Amino acid sequence: MTDKRDTNRLIHETSPYLLQHAHNPVAWFPWGEEAFERATAEDKPIFLSVGYAACHWCHVMAHECFEDEEIAQIMNAHFVNVKVDREERPDVDEIYMNAVQVMTGSGGWPMSVFLTPQGVPFYGGTYFPPESRHNIPGFPHVLESVARHYREKGDNVADVANRLHEHLRAMTHIDALTDDLSETDFDGAFQKIRSNFDFQNGGFGTQPKFPNSMNLDVFLRTYLRTGNEEALAMVILTLEKMARGGIYDQLGGGFHRYSVDSRWLVPHFEKMLYDNALLAQLYTQTYQVTKQPLFARIVRSILDYTRREMTAPEGGFYSTQDADSEGEEGKFFVWTPQEVVDLLGEEDGAIFCRYFDVTARGNFEGKNILNIPQAYEVDEDAIARGGAILFDAREKRVKPGRDEKIQVSWNGMMISAFAQAYRAFGDSVYLDSASEAARFILENMRTDRGLLLHTYTDGRARFNAYQDDYACLILGLIDLYEASFEPSYLIAARDFMEVMIDQFWDDVDGGFFYTGRDHEELIVRSKNPFDNATPSGNSTGAMALLRLGTLLEREDWRDMAARILHLFGRHIQEVPSGFGNMICALDLYLQGAVEVAVLGDRDREDTVALLDVVNKTWRPNVVLCGGSDPVSDAIPLLKNRGMIDGRATAYVCRNFVCSEPVTDAEALEKLLDE
């Protein structure tokens, strides 16, 4: 067991995840030169363990193995042990996760990798138990076997490491697609993604089932492009099923990370900022298209949860909430019928239990995850009363742990979510939340040279930012500008774009590297092309180049976006399900942006009427600018434009052709729907 008298080098870190291991008997090192120098000096392999604070199985392996004195003795005797928080060092995580997937055919966390003193992997896996079980070797056996192999068969280890290193290098090389991209590529991508759709439960595949927000975004865009009703129906089915399932926190709002079953019933209970940011955007957009009240309610619940649980007092959004509390996964979220009846009384308790599927048998280890298996008419007041009472009672329970790192990329996504929701619903607290987060990052998470820093914890910003940090923040600042017409956001976005291009752009082959020119040298430098749980830096970069390039009339930036899309064009054609956000950028590239400028005082009714036309319906390729007359010189689309006869005026241009300016909301709507 862990003894608080044991203290290792992680005690000096700021990551909550690393600090959880600071009192292990394992002599952990953080990632850095000291660990590699020690491994070289002692000719020991490195054991690299990568995880994150909200990961249930990371906690399990830590308790079973890293807190065990005997296992720690083996680790300390034969290895230099390095612990990494994947959210602090996604560059390290990506490289070695690719290696584990090559070696084993699968991946996940906790990630367990064995490296040469030069940092090259030669063996790896994920979770290892303390004793062999379920065809997984026990961790002590793995440690002793790897140590013996390294000691007695060094040439073989070197050969495996060299071949794997070459394979990882080859993975970073991307052959550009030379042919032009067309509407056929977008339509073909939709059909391939559709082939994996679950028409019964929504979503993709069987189990486990992830939200896949970006692929649903492709479906929504398909409907808006072509009028394909099936594409819209698939989005609606998925969002309705998720909103009724256990993956959605029916009391507190927000979504858990994924469902272990195909019905969205039983989640892994951790909550991630990025999932909720992407889902808030998708539910907002789908509401704007369908006007279904359920989707508006879900957006509000996600954002209310984020403001209540995930917002730092000084501004900025926290990263994750754990799955576990009091050592049990999901304990905070589950109920028995007796607990419900004790709180609500027999009559309201029975109504509540029936509606939310709370039974004596239970649906999760004898207890119940609240879900709505079927919709029917019910006493809505009783449900609302019951929900409020249970929420208050739940607040008295021991809460899951929270990782209070503030990360630029995930904050950028949530800034976009709040800004987009403000435009759709007009609630000023959403604009305030987005503005405060942006202010916090701009004031606390960049260097004197204007470079971003990736994370902020306990008053300290650390680590060179990655390319997706820049791209996501730029998109967040664009969304904030479109919501507020505050020119400083656009100026900041421009400045970060120039830094991103300077630090990350590949002048030879095109596309963005994941790490910057000033970053430490790792065993490979990748371009991180896939849209996985979060959008890739290249897809967000392409979207940012297209949108900001339009707003600031930078044709060179739009050309760079085209180069990215052509670079990954073959991937879009062959494996579109892994490039959902890239396909959305392709949609903007192929369709071209619709430029809308609205001139007028935002407090006047005529200006509000014009902006409502733009804001209340989702048109994904509209790029919006505006302000009072006279307007800022920093925004080219506003130059030489003003109000007509003292009335709020809208200017619409597409494909380098501008329509007559309009002052009437109905006329503007007609122009936008052409």
Short mmCIF file of C-alpha atoms in Angstrom, two decimals, residues 113-495:
data_model
loop_
_atom_site.label_atom_id
_atom_site.label_comp_id
_atom_site.label_asym_id
_atom_site.label_seq_id
_atom_site.Cartn_x
_atom_site.Cartn_y
_atom_site.Cartn_z
CA VAL A 113 5.46 0.83 -22.69
CA PHE A 114 9.06 -0.27 -22.34
CA LEU A 115 11.70 1.92 -24.01
CA THR A 116 15.41 1.88 -24.65
CA PRO A 117 17.40 4.60 -22.85
CA GLN A 118 17.12 6.56 -26.11
CA GLY A 119 13.31 6.56 -25.83
CA VAL A 120 12.60 3.99 -28.56
CA PRO A 121 9.83 1.49 -27.68
CA PHE A 122 10.37 -2.27 -27.92
CA TYR A 123 7.47 -3.78 -25.92
CA GLY A 124 4.15 -2.51 -24.65
CA GLY A 125 0.56 -3.00 -23.64
CA THR A 126 -2.15 -1.34 -21.61
CA TYR A 127 -3.54 -2.56 -18.28
CA PHE A 128 -1.63 -5.33 -16.51
CA PRO A 129 -3.07 -6.94 -13.35
CA PRO A 130 -0.91 -7.85 -10.34
CA GLU A 131 -1.42 -11.55 -11.16
CA SER A 132 -2.22 -13.26 -14.45
CA ARG A 133 -5.95 -13.27 -15.21
CA HIS A 134 -8.26 -13.28 -18.23
CA ASN A 135 -5.34 -14.18 -20.52
CA ILE A 136 -3.48 -11.03 -19.41
CA PRO A 137 -0.06 -11.70 -17.89
CA GLY A 138 0.57 -10.44 -14.39
CA PHE A 139 2.60 -7.24 -14.18
CA PRO A 140 5.45 -8.73 -12.07
CA HIS A 141 5.87 -11.47 -14.68
CA VAL A 142 5.96 -8.86 -17.47
CA LEU A 143 8.53 -6.77 -15.59
CA GLU A 144 10.85 -9.68 -14.89
CA SER A 145 10.52 -11.06 -18.42
CA VAL A 146 11.27 -7.69 -20.05
CA ALA A 147 14.21 -7.03 -17.70
CA ARG A 148 15.70 -10.45 -18.41
CA HIS A 149 15.19 -10.07 -22.15
CA TYR A 150 16.83 -6.62 -22.13
CA ARG A 151 19.77 -7.92 -20.10
CA GLU A 152 20.36 -11.21 -21.93
CA LYS A 153 19.17 -10.48 -25.48
CA GLY A 154 20.20 -6.89 -26.02
CA ASP A 155 20.81 -7.33 -29.75
CA ASN A 156 17.29 -8.64 -30.22
CA VAL A 157 15.83 -5.74 -28.24
CA ALA A 158 17.84 -3.27 -30.35
CA ASP A 159 16.61 -4.90 -33.56
CA VAL A 160 12.95 -4.77 -32.47
CA ALA A 161 13.36 -1.14 -31.36
CA ASN A 162 15.02 -0.10 -34.63
CA ARG A 163 12.35 -1.74 -36.77
CA LEU A 164 9.56 -0.19 -34.73
CA HIS A 165 11.27 3.21 -34.89
CA GLU A 166 11.40 2.99 -38.69
CA HIS A 167 7.73 2.01 -38.76
CA LEU A 168 6.79 5.02 -36.61
CA ARG A 169 8.80 7.30 -38.90
CA ALA A 170 7.04 5.84 -41.94
CA MET A 171 3.66 6.54 -40.32
CA THR A 172 4.47 10.25 -40.31
CA HIS A 173 5.04 10.32 -44.08
CA ILE A 174 1.91 11.18 -46.04
CA ASP A 175 1.63 10.93 -49.80
CA ALA A 176 -0.27 13.92 -51.13
CA LEU A 177 -3.35 13.36 -53.27
CA THR A 178 -2.74 15.26 -56.49
CA ASP A 179 -6.24 15.06 -57.95
CA ASP A 180 -8.76 17.80 -57.27
CA LEU A 181 -11.25 17.22 -54.49
CA SER A 182 -14.90 17.46 -55.46
CA GLU A 183 -18.48 17.14 -54.23
CA THR A 184 -18.18 13.43 -55.03
CA ASP A 185 -15.57 13.05 -52.30
CA PHE A 186 -17.89 14.61 -49.72
CA ASP A 187 -20.86 12.50 -50.81
CA GLY A 188 -18.76 9.34 -50.91
CA ALA A 189 -17.48 10.02 -47.40
CA PHE A 190 -21.05 10.37 -46.14
CA GLN A 191 -22.06 7.04 -47.67
CA LYS A 192 -19.09 5.22 -46.14
CA ILE A 193 -19.74 6.66 -42.69
CA ARG A 194 -23.46 5.85 -43.07
CA SER A 195 -22.65 2.17 -43.63
CA ASN A 196 -21.65 1.83 -39.96
CA PHE A 197 -24.71 3.61 -38.55
CA ASP A 198 -26.88 1.90 -35.92
CA PHE A 199 -30.42 2.52 -37.18
CA GLN A 200 -31.95 1.15 -33.97
CA ASN A 201 -30.05 3.04 -31.29
CA GLY A 202 -28.28 5.77 -33.22
CA GLY A 203 -24.56 6.31 -33.29
CA PHE A 204 -22.01 4.12 -34.98
CA GLY A 205 -21.05 0.49 -34.51
CA THR A 206 -22.12 -1.66 -31.59
CA GLN A 207 -20.14 -1.41 -28.37
CA PRO A 208 -18.45 0.44 -26.84
CA LYS A 209 -20.20 3.42 -28.38
CA PHE A 210 -18.76 6.93 -28.50
CA PRO A 211 -20.67 10.12 -29.41
CA ASN A 212 -18.72 10.72 -32.66
CA SER A 213 -19.94 14.32 -32.82
CA MET A 214 -17.84 15.18 -35.86
CA ASN A 215 -19.30 12.41 -38.03
CA LEU A 216 -22.80 13.52 -37.05
CA ASP A 217 -21.76 17.03 -38.09
CA VAL A 218 -21.02 15.56 -41.53
CA PHE A 219 -24.57 14.14 -41.61
CA LEU A 220 -26.09 17.49 -40.63
CA ARG A 221 -24.11 19.23 -43.35
CA THR A 222 -25.21 16.56 -45.84
CA TYR A 223 -28.83 17.38 -45.07
CA LEU A 224 -28.23 21.11 -45.50
CA ARG A 225 -26.30 20.57 -48.75
CA THR A 226 -28.64 18.09 -50.41
CA GLY A 227 -31.92 17.95 -48.49
CA ASN A 228 -31.23 14.29 -47.64
CA GLU A 229 -33.90 13.67 -44.98
CA GLU A 230 -32.32 10.39 -43.90
CA ALA A 231 -29.11 12.18 -42.97
CA LEU A 232 -31.04 14.53 -40.67
CA ALA A 233 -33.08 11.64 -39.24
CA MET A 234 -29.87 9.82 -38.27
CA VAL A 235 -28.64 12.87 -36.37
CA ILE A 236 -31.98 13.32 -34.61
CA LEU A 237 -32.21 9.63 -33.67
CA THR A 238 -28.71 9.64 -32.19
CA LEU A 239 -29.15 12.85 -30.21
CA GLU A 240 -32.54 11.75 -28.85
CA LYS A 241 -31.25 8.30 -27.82
CA MET A 242 -28.18 9.79 -26.16
CA ALA A 243 -30.30 12.36 -24.31
CA ARG A 244 -32.50 9.57 -22.92
CA GLY A 245 -29.63 7.22 -22.08
CA GLY A 246 -27.38 6.78 -19.09
CA ILE A 247 -24.50 8.36 -21.01
CA TYR A 248 -26.28 11.64 -20.24
CA ASP A 249 -26.38 12.75 -16.61
CA GLN A 250 -30.15 13.09 -16.19
CA LEU A 251 -29.83 15.06 -12.95
CA GLY A 252 -26.73 17.21 -13.32
CA GLY A 253 -26.38 17.65 -17.06
CA GLY A 254 -23.39 16.91 -19.22
CA PHE A 255 -22.35 13.69 -20.92
CA HIS A 256 -20.11 10.88 -19.76
CA ARG A 257 -17.32 9.79 -22.07
CA TYR A 258 -18.84 6.74 -23.75
CA SER A 259 -21.28 3.86 -23.37
CA VAL A 260 -20.10 0.29 -22.83
CA ASP A 261 -23.26 -1.00 -24.58
CA SER A 262 -25.00 -0.20 -27.85
CA ARG A 263 -28.03 1.46 -26.17
CA TRP A 264 -26.21 4.37 -24.51
CA LEU A 265 -27.28 2.92 -21.13
CA VAL A 266 -24.17 2.13 -19.08
CA PRO A 267 -21.38 4.67 -19.42
CA HIS A 268 -17.84 4.90 -18.28
CA PHE A 269 -18.68 7.68 -15.89
CA GLU A 270 -15.82 10.13 -16.44
CA LYS A 271 -16.83 13.46 -17.95
CA MET A 272 -14.49 15.19 -20.37
CA LEU A 273 -14.58 18.90 -21.20
CA TYR A 274 -13.98 18.24 -24.90
CA ASP A 275 -16.90 15.78 -25.25
CA ASN A 276 -19.27 18.27 -23.70
CA ALA A 277 -17.92 21.13 -25.81
CA LEU A 278 -18.38 19.18 -29.06
CA LEU A 279 -21.81 17.88 -28.05
CA ALA A 280 -23.00 21.33 -26.96
CA GLN A 281 -22.07 22.62 -30.41
CA LEU A 282 -23.80 19.71 -32.18
CA TYR A 283 -27.00 19.98 -30.11
CA THR A 284 -27.04 23.75 -30.68
CA GLN A 285 -26.68 23.34 -34.43
CA THR A 286 -29.29 20.60 -34.59
CA TYR A 287 -31.68 22.75 -32.58
CA GLN A 288 -31.12 25.62 -35.00
CA VAL A 289 -32.03 23.30 -37.88
CA THR A 290 -34.97 21.44 -36.28
CA LYS A 291 -36.21 23.78 -33.50
CA GLN A 292 -36.85 20.72 -31.31
CA PRO A 293 -37.10 21.90 -27.67
CA LEU A 294 -35.33 18.78 -26.36
CA PHE A 295 -32.12 19.80 -28.08
CA ALA A 296 -32.25 23.31 -26.61
CA ARG A 297 -32.78 21.82 -23.15
CA ILE A 298 -29.75 19.56 -23.54
CA VAL A 299 -27.55 22.46 -24.67
CA ARG A 300 -28.57 24.48 -21.64
CA SER A 301 -27.95 21.55 -19.30
CA ILE A 302 -24.44 20.96 -20.71
CA LEU A 303 -23.51 24.61 -20.38
CA ASP A 304 -25.10 24.95 -16.94
CA TYR A 305 -23.10 21.91 -15.81
CA THR A 306 -19.93 23.44 -17.27
CA ARG A 307 -20.50 26.76 -15.54
CA ARG A 308 -21.34 25.07 -12.23
CA GLU A 309 -18.80 22.24 -12.08
CA MET A 310 -16.05 22.92 -14.60
CA THR A 311 -15.31 26.66 -14.46
CA ALA A 312 -12.34 27.99 -12.52
CA PRO A 313 -13.01 31.04 -10.30
CA GLU A 314 -10.37 33.01 -12.20
CA GLY A 315 -11.78 32.02 -15.61
CA GLY A 316 -11.05 29.08 -17.86
CA PHE A 317 -12.52 25.59 -17.85
CA TYR A 318 -11.25 22.52 -16.01
CA SER A 319 -10.41 19.32 -17.88
CA THR A 320 -12.20 16.26 -16.49
CA GLN A 321 -14.25 14.69 -13.73
CA ASP A 322 -13.37 11.18 -12.57
CA ALA A 323 -15.49 8.10 -13.00
CA ASP A 324 -14.88 7.03 -9.40
CA SER A 325 -15.85 8.31 -6.00
CA GLU A 326 -15.08 6.56 -2.72
CA GLY A 327 -13.15 4.01 -4.77
CA GLU A 328 -16.17 2.86 -6.79
CA GLU A 329 -16.94 3.61 -10.41
CA GLY A 330 -20.24 5.43 -10.85
CA LYS A 331 -21.14 5.49 -7.14
CA PHE A 332 -21.99 9.20 -7.24
CA PHE A 333 -24.54 8.73 -10.04
CA VAL A 334 -26.59 5.60 -9.18
CA TRP A 335 -29.77 5.05 -7.14
CA THR A 336 -31.96 2.40 -5.53
CA PRO A 337 -35.78 2.59 -5.53
CA GLN A 338 -35.75 2.96 -1.75
CA GLU A 339 -33.43 5.97 -1.92
CA VAL A 340 -35.79 7.63 -4.39
CA VAL A 341 -38.93 6.89 -2.37
CA ASP A 342 -37.28 8.06 0.86
CA LEU A 343 -36.60 11.42 -0.78
CA LEU A 344 -39.78 11.89 -2.83
CA GLY A 345 -42.45 9.93 -0.99
CA GLU A 346 -44.43 6.99 -2.31
CA GLU A 347 -46.48 8.74 -5.01
CA ASP A 348 -43.86 11.00 -6.60
CA GLY A 349 -41.22 8.34 -6.01
CA ALA A 350 -43.20 5.77 -7.99
CA ILE A 351 -43.69 8.23 -10.87
CA PHE A 352 -40.00 9.11 -10.87
CA CYS A 353 -38.83 5.49 -10.71
CA ARG A 354 -41.07 4.44 -13.57
CA TYR A 355 -40.00 7.35 -15.76
CA PHE A 356 -36.27 6.92 -15.11
CA ASP A 357 -36.20 3.11 -15.12
CA VAL A 358 -35.31 2.70 -11.44
CA THR A 359 -36.04 -0.91 -10.45
CA ALA A 360 -35.29 -3.29 -7.61
CA ARG A 361 -33.13 -5.36 -9.95
CA GLY A 362 -31.12 -2.38 -11.15
CA ASN A 363 -29.18 -1.88 -14.36
CA PHE A 364 -25.71 -1.37 -12.90
CA GLU A 365 -24.34 -3.63 -10.19
CA GLY A 366 -27.69 -3.81 -8.41
CA LYS A 367 -28.31 -0.07 -8.54
CA ASN A 368 -29.74 2.19 -11.21
CA ILE A 369 -28.33 4.60 -13.75
CA LEU A 370 -31.13 7.06 -14.50
CA ASN A 371 -32.34 6.78 -18.09
CA ILE A 372 -35.58 7.19 -20.03
CA PRO A 373 -36.21 3.95 -21.96
CA GLN A 374 -39.37 5.28 -23.57
CA ALA A 375 -41.07 8.62 -23.74
CA TYR A 376 -44.68 8.87 -22.54
CA GLU A 377 -46.98 11.45 -21.01
CA VAL A 378 -46.08 12.06 -17.42
CA ASP A 379 -46.63 14.59 -14.67
CA GLU A 380 -43.78 16.88 -15.71
CA ASP A 381 -44.01 18.88 -12.49
CA ALA A 382 -43.47 15.70 -10.46
CA ILE A 383 -40.45 14.79 -12.59
CA ALA A 384 -38.98 18.29 -12.26
CA ARG A 385 -39.60 18.36 -8.50
CA GLY A 386 -38.10 14.92 -8.09
CA GLY A 387 -35.07 15.76 -10.20
CA ALA A 388 -34.34 18.87 -8.15
CA ILE A 389 -34.66 16.98 -4.85
CA LEU A 390 -32.45 14.11 -5.99
CA PHE A 391 -29.88 16.54 -7.37
CA ASP A 392 -29.69 18.34 -4.02
CA ALA A 393 -29.35 15.01 -2.22
CA ARG A 394 -26.65 13.89 -4.64
CA GLU A 395 -24.69 17.07 -3.97
CA LYS A 396 -24.23 15.84 -0.39
CA ARG A 397 -22.48 12.68 -1.61
CA VAL A 398 -18.71 12.44 -2.01
CA LYS A 399 -18.09 13.87 -5.47
CA PRO A 400 -15.82 12.34 -8.10
CA GLY A 401 -12.38 13.90 -8.31
CA ARG A 402 -11.80 16.75 -10.73
CA ASP A 403 -8.70 17.44 -12.79
CA GLU A 404 -8.35 21.20 -12.56
CA LYS A 405 -5.85 21.61 -15.37
CA ILE A 406 -6.86 24.30 -17.82
CA GLN A 407 -5.88 23.24 -21.35
CA VAL A 408 -5.90 25.66 -24.27
CA SER A 409 -7.27 23.30 -26.93
CA TRP A 410 -10.21 22.04 -24.88
CA ASN A 411 -10.93 25.56 -23.65
CA GLY A 412 -10.99 26.74 -27.25
CA MET A 413 -13.68 24.16 -28.03
CA MET A 414 -15.77 25.19 -25.04
CA ILE A 415 -15.38 28.87 -25.88
CA SER A 416 -16.85 28.01 -29.29
CA ALA A 417 -19.70 26.12 -27.62
CA PHE A 418 -20.66 29.03 -25.36
CA ALA A 419 -20.31 31.61 -28.14
CA GLN A 420 -22.44 29.57 -30.54
CA ALA A 421 -25.08 29.02 -27.85
CA TYR A 422 -25.20 32.76 -27.20
CA ARG A 423 -25.95 33.37 -30.86
CA ALA A 424 -28.65 30.70 -30.91
CA PHE A 425 -30.38 31.49 -27.60
CA GLY A 426 -29.36 35.05 -26.76
CA ASP A 427 -28.47 34.29 -23.12
CA SER A 428 -25.78 36.77 -22.12
CA VAL A 429 -24.27 34.47 -19.47
CA TYR A 430 -23.04 32.25 -22.30
CA LEU A 431 -21.20 35.15 -23.90
CA ASP A 432 -19.80 36.08 -20.48
CA SER A 433 -18.45 32.55 -19.93
CA ALA A 434 -16.81 32.46 -23.34
CA SER A 435 -15.31 35.92 -22.88
CA GLU A 436 -13.94 35.14 -19.41
CA ALA A 437 -12.25 31.95 -20.60
CA ALA A 438 -10.67 33.76 -23.53
CA ARG A 439 -9.51 36.59 -21.29
CA PHE A 440 -7.94 34.10 -18.88
CA ILE A 441 -5.96 32.37 -21.62
CA LEU A 442 -4.81 35.60 -23.23
CA GLU A 443 -3.64 36.98 -19.88
CA ASN A 444 -2.17 33.85 -18.27
CA MET A 445 -1.22 31.27 -20.87
CA ARG A 446 1.20 32.89 -23.28
CA THR A 447 4.82 33.88 -23.15
CA ASP A 448 6.41 37.28 -23.67
CA ARG A 449 7.07 36.18 -27.28
CA GLY A 450 3.36 35.59 -27.86
CA LEU A 451 3.64 31.79 -27.81
CA LEU A 452 0.89 29.83 -26.09
CA LEU A 453 1.48 27.49 -23.15
CA HIS A 454 -0.50 24.25 -23.11
CA THR A 455 -1.72 23.91 -19.50
CA TYR A 456 -2.35 25.99 -16.40
CA THR A 457 -2.57 24.52 -12.89
CA ASP A 458 -2.20 26.09 -9.45
CA GLY A 459 -1.05 29.45 -10.75
CA ARG A 460 1.50 28.04 -13.18
CA ALA A 461 1.31 27.78 -16.98
CA ARG A 462 3.56 25.08 -18.47
CA PHE A 463 4.61 23.27 -21.63
CA ASN A 464 4.88 24.64 -25.14
CA ALA A 465 1.45 24.59 -26.73
CA TYR A 466 0.66 22.12 -29.48
CA GLN A 467 -0.73 22.92 -32.88
CA ASP A 468 -4.29 21.98 -31.93
CA ASP A 469 -4.05 24.41 -29.00
CA TYR A 470 -3.55 27.22 -31.48
CA ALA A 471 -6.15 26.00 -33.97
CA CYS A 472 -8.89 25.40 -31.39
CA LEU A 473 -8.27 28.74 -29.70
CA ILE A 474 -8.31 30.56 -33.05
CA LEU A 475 -11.70 28.99 -33.84
CA GLY A 476 -12.95 29.92 -30.36
CA LEU A 477 -11.83 33.52 -30.88
CA ILE A 478 -13.53 33.62 -34.30
CA ASP A 479 -16.76 32.36 -32.72
CA LEU A 480 -16.42 34.95 -29.96
CA TYR A 481 -15.93 37.68 -32.54
CA GLU A 482 -18.99 36.55 -34.51
CA ALA A 483 -21.00 36.59 -31.28
CA SER A 484 -19.81 39.98 -30.03
CA PHE A 485 -18.27 41.88 -32.98
CA GLU A 486 -15.41 42.80 -30.63
CA PRO A 487 -12.44 43.37 -33.01
CA SER A 488 -9.81 42.45 -30.41
CA TYR A 489 -10.80 38.79 -30.66
CA LEU A 490 -10.19 38.80 -34.39
CA ILE A 491 -6.86 40.57 -33.95
CA ALA A 492 -5.79 37.96 -31.38
CA ALA A 493 -6.89 35.18 -33.74
CA ARG A 494 -4.80 36.74 -36.51
CA ASP A 495 -1.74 36.96 -34.27
#
